[in-house]
């Protein structure tokens, strides 16, 4: 019998006698568990047929990791199951918070969530309203820091130092986490410990672990080995490793041995419960397509900025483009060069927006838009993505701004008490001195207020991190000690015109030239 046990374990089979029951002496799974039908090959991963049974022991007040990026790769069936169990007082850790009527937005509507730890709220006005009304605690965390805190939790690393967030509210503390109903902060973030290493300052971030992780995979075998599809890997992969109990829902469960071992993304050791989802809406948050015949670009303010920004690209460059104006600059990359576009959600080698028939819900960019990839592209998890960012492996990052100071301080993530977007990955993207940071934005606000200022009055995204500013009127180089130098000027404008619409002093380059534009 011992020999039979050994043979069965190697072949991924179950002996007919003496091998039933739970793993490691645990009792068999509850009624909805398909363990009564078949346990995993290792007698550890429990297979469920009912998602509500898979999560019914998540208790009030539990901490739950929820995978996905926007709506891409979210565990739809498990979220729906939580609605049925009516569990309350949850602390949810997730990169984003879905939309009002899908994903985590459904749990917000039923007020089952007490606290959210995330990097970005934009796209869910309900979350913003509940937070500003004092009905919800919201801890905003830089996206790369969030991914690394989860990775560290799964690796047994209690804390780590990072450059991300130094000189901002993340380091200084005081960011609102919960408001009184009169609009005054009731709970604020605590300051981080700072340490100087190698002449630079880093702040201490603590790891995140949870009671449960709810994860969406593409395929799994009955042993619990999991494979993700395209950009749906995102936060799902690191979250598998950071919870006491990891519940994975997939679109297909296959026999043990169906995957080549080298193709497995998450090995079974990290998976406790497995279920095949019965229904997937796979809603697309920002459906974005291109036409067979592209429209001729308009000669407007945004296009002027974009066509100048495109001149920042160089052959062979690895670059990250932020939401809005920056990402549109990719439309003007010269066909004579190759630029490898990186996306925080785990893509390297972004291509153009898809044609209508090419749309894939599992393939989005960091702005949650549908995209394609170029030949030679790769997919990876969010913690890997931000290792590329913080490690200085990107040559260029281009992003928008609410304000930029004359010494390169950047503010682009919140207006306290009014607008709560979240910082997303921006704080990480500007944290490495090896990466050139270019801001593309309109020169002034719609109310004609200055956006280029002596000192930022909004909470900072990064301190002394911007290298160049491109607007529809001018281009400035930024020196972290000397301030701004005007290097290009739009045709028809004078230096005096720029002084009137700029909220700080600047020097003028002796080689001042007309503002350049890439050929359409």
XYZ file of C-alpha atoms in Angstrom:
520
model
C 0.000 0.000 0.000
C 2.891 2.384 0.762
C 4.280 1.788 -2.699
C 0.870 2.480 -4.177
C 0.651 5.763 -2.287
C 4.054 6.839 -3.610
C 3.172 5.867 -7.163
C -0.128 7.710 -7.010
C 1.458 10.880 -5.662
C 3.974 10.885 -8.504
C 1.375 10.287 -11.168
C -1.103 12.824 -9.770
C -3.670 10.097 -9.084
C -5.596 8.965 -6.029
C -5.476 5.423 -4.737
C -8.809 3.691 -4.384
C -8.258 3.025 -0.705
C -7.006 5.054 2.211
C -6.395 8.386 0.362
C -9.661 10.269 0.847
C -10.167 13.236 3.151
C -8.494 16.609 3.665
C -4.843 17.544 3.288
C -2.346 17.449 6.132
C -4.908 15.911 8.469
C -7.530 18.578 7.751
C -11.143 17.457 7.555
C -12.810 17.131 4.207
C -14.100 20.379 2.709
C -17.634 21.653 3.347
C -20.673 20.561 1.404
C -20.220 22.811 -1.636
C -16.681 21.536 -2.050
C -16.201 19.156 -4.924
C -13.769 17.256 -2.719
C -16.613 14.802 -2.394
C -16.154 14.419 -6.158
C -12.357 14.720 -6.356
C -9.632 16.243 -4.247
C -6.467 17.638 -5.772
C -3.550 15.384 -6.596
C -1.704 16.604 -3.529
C -4.765 16.220 -1.302
C -4.462 19.859 -0.355
C -6.244 22.125 -2.850
C -9.983 21.899 -2.352
C -12.195 22.045 -5.439
C -15.533 23.840 -5.082
C -18.611 23.938 -7.266
C -20.378 26.778 -5.405
C -18.517 30.109 -4.964
C -20.597 30.972 -1.890
C -19.321 27.822 -0.171
C -15.755 28.766 -1.097
C -16.006 32.075 0.796
C -18.642 31.404 3.455
C -16.054 31.339 6.273
C -14.886 34.884 5.508
C -15.990 36.524 8.741
C -17.136 40.056 9.498
C -14.106 42.336 9.845
C -11.809 40.109 7.758
C -9.003 41.481 5.595
C -9.341 40.346 1.976
C -6.998 40.782 -0.992
C -8.965 41.133 -4.248
C -7.106 40.719 -7.529
C -7.527 42.598 -10.778
C -6.634 45.912 -12.397
C -9.704 48.034 -12.957
C -12.166 45.414 -14.190
C -9.526 43.283 -15.911
C -8.906 40.017 -14.112
C -11.314 40.559 -11.222
C -12.776 37.475 -9.465
C -16.357 38.153 -10.547
C -17.914 34.984 -9.156
C -16.237 35.284 -5.752
C -17.220 38.942 -5.404
C -20.778 37.928 -6.247
C -20.581 35.244 -3.580
C -19.655 37.815 -0.934
C -22.841 39.682 -1.786
C -24.770 36.515 -0.928
C -22.945 35.838 2.344
C -23.639 39.449 3.457
C -20.334 39.592 5.329
C -19.665 43.121 6.641
C -16.904 45.342 7.950
C -14.379 44.109 5.405
C -10.951 45.610 4.897
C -10.307 45.170 1.182
C -6.878 45.485 -0.407
C -7.094 45.995 -4.164
C -5.305 48.080 -6.748
C -8.509 49.840 -7.823
C -12.128 49.765 -6.681
C -14.017 48.826 -9.828
C -16.990 50.869 -10.995
C -20.261 51.661 -9.234
C -22.231 48.729 -10.652
C -19.572 46.066 -11.107
C -16.689 44.511 -9.201
C -15.980 45.987 -5.789
C -18.511 48.734 -6.493
C -21.227 46.157 -5.757
C -19.839 45.593 -2.249
C -19.620 49.346 -1.706
C -23.285 49.730 -2.648
C -24.269 47.173 -0.016
C -21.917 48.818 2.515
C -20.054 45.603 3.189
C -16.652 47.327 3.028
C -15.383 49.359 5.975
C -11.868 50.169 4.717
C -10.145 50.049 1.339
C -6.397 50.010 0.727
C -5.774 50.866 -2.927
C -3.796 53.065 -5.293
C -6.510 54.530 -7.496
C -10.169 55.501 -7.034
C -10.838 57.236 -10.351
C -13.661 55.480 -12.193
C -15.776 54.879 -9.086
C -17.546 58.064 -7.946
C -19.455 56.035 -5.329
C -16.207 55.236 -3.511
C -15.171 58.886 -3.635
C -18.555 60.042 -2.318
C -18.578 57.562 0.552
C -15.037 58.533 1.498
C -15.643 62.297 1.452
C -18.870 61.796 3.426
C -17.011 59.943 6.185
C -18.712 56.610 5.445
C -15.611 54.740 4.277
C -11.951 54.558 5.272
C -9.588 54.893 2.325
C -5.840 54.344 2.527
C -4.239 55.435 -0.730
C -0.913 53.775 -1.447
C 1.441 54.154 -4.434
C 0.723 51.334 -6.841
C 4.244 49.933 -6.914
C 4.515 50.175 -3.138
C 1.193 48.342 -2.850
C 2.434 45.561 -5.131
C 5.706 45.289 -3.221
C 3.977 45.319 0.176
C 1.877 42.377 -0.988
C 4.884 40.588 -2.493
C 6.833 41.124 0.732
C 3.934 39.767 2.777
C 3.906 36.594 0.717
C 7.680 36.251 1.032
C 7.768 36.670 4.810
C 9.563 40.026 4.612
C 7.996 42.261 7.285
C 9.078 45.619 5.826
C 11.328 47.224 3.205
C 12.768 50.611 2.239
C 11.711 52.405 -0.935
C 12.381 55.758 -2.567
C 8.753 55.992 -3.694
C 6.826 58.695 -1.849
C 9.770 60.478 -0.268
C 8.931 64.157 0.286
C 5.184 63.543 -0.124
C 2.236 62.966 2.202
C 3.065 59.267 2.066
C 6.286 59.977 3.955
C 5.166 62.979 5.998
C 1.797 61.554 7.073
C -1.415 63.522 7.366
C -3.201 62.165 4.294
C -6.920 61.771 5.116
C -8.009 58.168 5.654
C -11.436 58.927 7.098
C -13.439 62.168 7.294
C -15.944 63.376 9.857
C -19.336 64.040 8.322
C -18.536 67.771 8.514
C -15.645 67.319 6.072
C -12.765 67.478 8.545
C -10.257 64.588 8.649
C -10.987 62.125 11.469
C -8.150 59.677 10.734
C -4.954 60.524 8.852
C -1.962 58.503 7.719
C 1.072 58.155 9.960
C 4.547 59.412 9.023
C 7.003 56.833 7.669
C 10.406 56.152 9.123
C 13.110 57.601 6.820
C 16.639 56.314 6.401
C 19.519 57.581 4.283
C 21.173 54.882 2.187
C 23.896 55.630 -0.347
C 23.252 59.353 -0.078
C 19.549 59.052 -0.890
C 16.487 58.991 1.338
C 14.150 56.013 1.604
C 11.027 55.379 3.639
C 10.039 52.225 5.455
C 6.923 50.416 4.235
C 5.348 47.475 6.025
C 4.270 44.280 4.287
C 0.618 43.419 3.713
C -0.908 40.056 4.532
C -4.557 39.082 4.703
C -6.983 36.489 5.963
C -8.128 35.659 2.436
C -7.103 36.352 -1.153
C -9.713 36.238 -3.935
C -7.940 35.717 -7.229
C -8.945 35.303 -10.883
C -6.893 32.957 -13.054
C -7.392 31.694 -16.586
C -6.645 27.985 -16.229
C -5.687 25.694 -13.367
C -5.009 22.018 -13.033
C -6.546 19.916 -10.296
C -3.374 20.197 -8.244
C -3.889 23.955 -8.022
C -1.219 25.176 -10.445
C -2.486 28.386 -12.074
C -1.928 30.183 -15.371
C -3.077 33.742 -16.097
C -3.963 35.245 -19.455
C -2.261 38.344 -20.861
C -2.599 41.478 -18.692
C -5.113 39.784 -16.363
C -2.159 38.562 -14.294
C -1.598 42.037 -12.722
C -2.126 41.943 -8.919
C -3.594 38.434 -8.970
C -0.234 36.681 -8.921
C 1.364 38.354 -5.870
C -1.928 38.221 -3.967
C -1.981 34.423 -4.248
C 1.018 34.317 -1.924
C 0.083 36.796 0.813
C -3.041 35.355 2.469
C -3.785 32.665 5.008
C -6.327 31.226 2.562
C -6.158 31.806 -1.187
C -9.283 31.169 -3.241
C -8.760 31.075 -7.004
C -11.506 31.105 -9.592
C -10.617 30.135 -13.157
C -12.300 29.733 -16.505
C -11.105 26.179 -16.983
C -9.840 23.357 -14.761
C -7.738 20.702 -16.483
C -6.080 17.448 -15.509
C -2.775 17.393 -13.678
C 0.084 17.379 -16.155
C -1.770 19.382 -18.821
C 0.660 22.304 -18.405
C 4.392 22.111 -19.045
C 5.899 22.829 -15.614
C 7.847 25.790 -16.970
C 4.619 27.497 -18.087
C 3.000 27.646 -14.636
C 2.686 31.167 -13.195
C 1.611 30.285 -9.639
C 2.490 26.854 -8.246
C -0.035 24.922 -6.214
C 1.705 25.564 -2.883
C 0.079 29.023 -2.833
C -3.461 27.872 -3.651
C -5.936 26.557 -1.059
C -9.297 26.568 -2.844
C -10.166 26.343 -6.501
C -13.415 26.880 -8.365
C -14.434 27.075 -11.986
C -16.455 30.248 -12.494
C -19.865 29.684 -14.022
C -20.290 33.095 -15.611
C -17.910 35.855 -16.706
C -19.124 39.182 -17.969
C -15.548 40.388 -18.474
C -16.758 43.947 -18.709
C -14.377 46.398 -20.382
C -14.003 49.633 -18.452
C -12.680 51.777 -21.308
C -13.347 50.251 -24.694
C -10.937 52.000 -27.056
C -10.620 51.088 -30.740
C -9.041 52.528 -33.852
C -10.488 52.761 -37.324
C -9.004 51.095 -40.398
C -8.396 54.578 -41.770
C -7.115 56.823 -39.015
C -8.517 60.326 -38.907
C -6.106 63.129 -39.677
C -5.019 64.647 -36.356
C -6.584 67.964 -35.513
C -4.415 71.031 -35.103
C -5.499 71.819 -31.565
C -3.815 72.442 -28.220
C -3.533 68.799 -27.213
C -2.202 67.723 -30.592
C 0.429 70.452 -30.445
C 1.643 69.102 -27.092
C 1.529 65.498 -28.286
C 3.479 66.168 -31.483
C 6.219 67.908 -29.503
C 6.261 65.171 -26.856
C 6.797 62.514 -29.532
C 10.224 64.016 -30.232
C 11.346 62.687 -26.830
C 11.314 59.113 -28.135
C 14.573 57.492 -29.186
C 15.285 54.235 -30.969
C 15.397 51.256 -28.604
C 13.974 53.241 -25.694
C 11.868 51.691 -22.917
C 9.178 54.198 -21.958
C 6.047 54.532 -19.830
C 3.264 56.878 -20.928
C 0.692 58.156 -18.447
C -3.047 58.493 -18.896
C -4.362 61.254 -21.165
C -2.051 63.384 -23.299
C 1.077 61.242 -22.739
C -0.383 57.980 -24.057
C -1.546 59.762 -27.226
C 2.066 60.610 -28.032
C 2.525 56.956 -29.006
C 0.461 57.695 -32.136
C 3.348 59.812 -33.416
C 6.298 57.498 -32.799
C 8.389 57.573 -35.959
C 8.136 54.367 -38.025
C 11.932 54.510 -38.329
C 12.470 53.737 -34.630
C 11.364 51.095 -32.122
C 10.077 52.184 -28.724
C 9.156 49.550 -26.150
C 6.128 50.891 -24.270
C 5.691 49.710 -20.690
C 2.410 49.584 -18.774
C 2.192 49.356 -14.981
C -0.367 46.547 -15.082
C 2.216 44.161 -16.498
C 2.820 44.697 -20.225
C 6.022 45.464 -22.109
C 5.558 46.096 -25.821
C 2.240 47.937 -26.088
C 0.930 48.374 -29.600
C -1.814 50.606 -31.020
C -5.433 50.516 -29.937
C -7.185 47.483 -31.459
C -9.569 47.333 -34.354
C -13.102 46.477 -33.250
C -12.632 42.793 -34.054
C -9.323 42.652 -32.132
C -10.694 43.792 -28.761
C -9.655 41.514 -25.892
C -10.967 42.071 -22.344
C -7.805 40.474 -20.949
C -5.529 42.966 -22.677
C -5.609 46.545 -21.371
C -3.147 49.304 -20.511
C -2.742 51.173 -17.216
C -5.534 53.550 -18.255
C -7.833 50.495 -18.525
C -8.111 50.999 -22.285
C -8.160 48.065 -24.682
C -4.828 47.744 -26.501
C -2.724 45.433 -28.634
C 0.900 44.355 -28.302
C 3.755 44.324 -30.766
C 5.875 41.350 -31.757
C 8.248 40.450 -28.939
C 5.965 41.765 -26.171
C 5.762 40.176 -22.739
C 3.322 39.951 -19.833
C 4.131 39.799 -16.132
C 2.690 40.537 -12.700
C 2.419 43.988 -11.135
C 5.231 43.442 -8.643
C 7.559 42.564 -11.530
C 6.331 45.597 -13.465
C 7.285 47.977 -10.675
C 10.646 46.312 -10.182
C 11.349 47.602 -13.694
C 10.107 51.054 -12.693
C 11.848 51.550 -9.344
C 14.985 49.830 -10.558
C 15.523 52.519 -13.187
C 15.140 50.180 -16.163
C 12.894 52.656 -18.002
C 14.583 55.407 -19.998
C 11.579 57.746 -20.056
C 8.333 58.321 -18.224
C 5.843 60.860 -19.538
C 2.870 61.992 -17.442
C 0.435 64.808 -16.839
C 0.311 67.260 -13.949
C -1.903 69.592 -11.955
C 1.126 71.631 -10.872
C 4.898 71.632 -11.414
C 7.267 73.798 -9.389
C 10.284 75.618 -10.809
C 12.563 73.049 -9.167
C 10.731 70.054 -10.580
C 8.303 69.146 -7.791
C 5.239 67.420 -9.233
C 1.609 67.348 -8.028
C -0.921 65.307 -9.976
C -2.946 63.027 -7.724
C -5.418 64.792 -5.445
C -7.171 67.979 -4.378
C -7.803 67.509 -0.632
C -11.475 67.378 0.279
C -12.593 67.690 -3.349
C -10.965 65.307 -5.801
C -9.624 61.912 -4.786
C -8.185 60.122 -7.798
C -5.282 58.420 -6.077
C -1.674 58.408 -7.160
C -1.776 55.156 -9.126
C 1.737 54.363 -10.261
C 2.886 57.969 -10.648
C 4.884 58.172 -7.407
C 6.814 55.061 -8.401
C 7.350 56.242 -11.968
C 9.094 59.434 -10.836
C 11.123 57.819 -8.049
C 14.190 56.658 -9.976
C 16.880 59.233 -10.856
C 17.865 57.019 -13.791
C 14.591 57.696 -15.604
C 13.941 60.945 -17.481
C 10.627 62.468 -16.358
C 8.743 64.605 -18.890
C 5.511 66.398 -17.974
C 3.017 67.115 -20.758
C 0.161 69.432 -19.838
C -1.734 72.555 -20.809
C 0.102 75.668 -19.674
C -2.726 76.997 -17.462
C -5.964 75.714 -15.971
C -9.315 76.392 -17.612
C -9.717 79.187 -15.054
C -6.397 80.677 -16.279
C -4.624 79.752 -13.050
C -0.914 78.973 -13.141
C 0.153 75.339 -13.318
C 3.875 76.115 -13.428
C 4.521 77.680 -10.040
C 7.159 78.696 -7.499
C 5.907 76.073 -5.050
C 3.227 73.427 -5.428
C 0.217 74.020 -3.196
C -1.311 70.593 -3.900
C -0.003 67.360 -2.352
C 3.183 66.237 -4.091
C 3.610 63.193 -6.276
C 7.373 63.559 -6.280
C 10.012 66.010 -5.111
C 12.500 67.486 -7.596
C 11.725 64.717 -10.075
C 10.721 66.508 -13.319
C 13.348 66.985 -16.031
C 11.303 68.661 -18.767
C 7.921 70.410 -19.129
C 6.078 70.499 -22.468
C 2.983 72.673 -22.900
C 1.162 74.051 -25.936
C 3.116 77.309 -25.495
C 6.614 76.390 -24.482
C 9.188 73.800 -23.472
C 11.220 74.160 -20.261
C 14.189 72.230 -18.987
C 14.256 71.825 -15.222
C 17.370 72.043 -13.056
C 16.814 70.901 -9.490
C 19.055 73.683 -8.184
C 18.777 76.511 -10.735
C 15.134 76.163 -11.736
C 13.523 76.543 -15.166
C 15.092 77.376 -18.499
C 12.881 78.222 -21.468
C 14.301 76.321 -24.454
C 11.455 76.395 -27.013
C 8.658 78.835 -27.771
C 5.525 78.365 -29.879
C 5.525 80.377 -33.087
C 3.853 83.774 -32.647
C 4.450 83.988 -28.888
C 7.062 86.089 -27.123
C 9.049 85.564 -23.943
C 6.870 88.209 -22.300
C 3.770 86.201 -23.240
C 5.225 83.178 -21.433
C 6.114 85.248 -18.366
C 2.505 86.419 -18.048
C 1.092 82.888 -17.982
C 3.816 81.256 -15.890
C 3.677 81.470 -12.097
C 7.421 81.640 -11.458
C 10.596 83.177 -12.809
C 12.678 81.381 -15.417
C 15.798 81.944 -17.441
C 15.868 82.012 -21.225
C 18.233 79.777 -23.126
C 20.701 81.621 -25.363
C 19.728 79.000 -27.944
C 15.979 79.588 -27.646
C 14.284 78.184 -30.729
C 10.777 77.725 -32.146
C 8.840 74.846 -30.608
C 9.537 71.663 -32.543
C 6.875 69.355 -33.951
C 7.183 65.826 -35.278
C 5.919 65.360 -38.799
C 2.388 63.883 -38.868
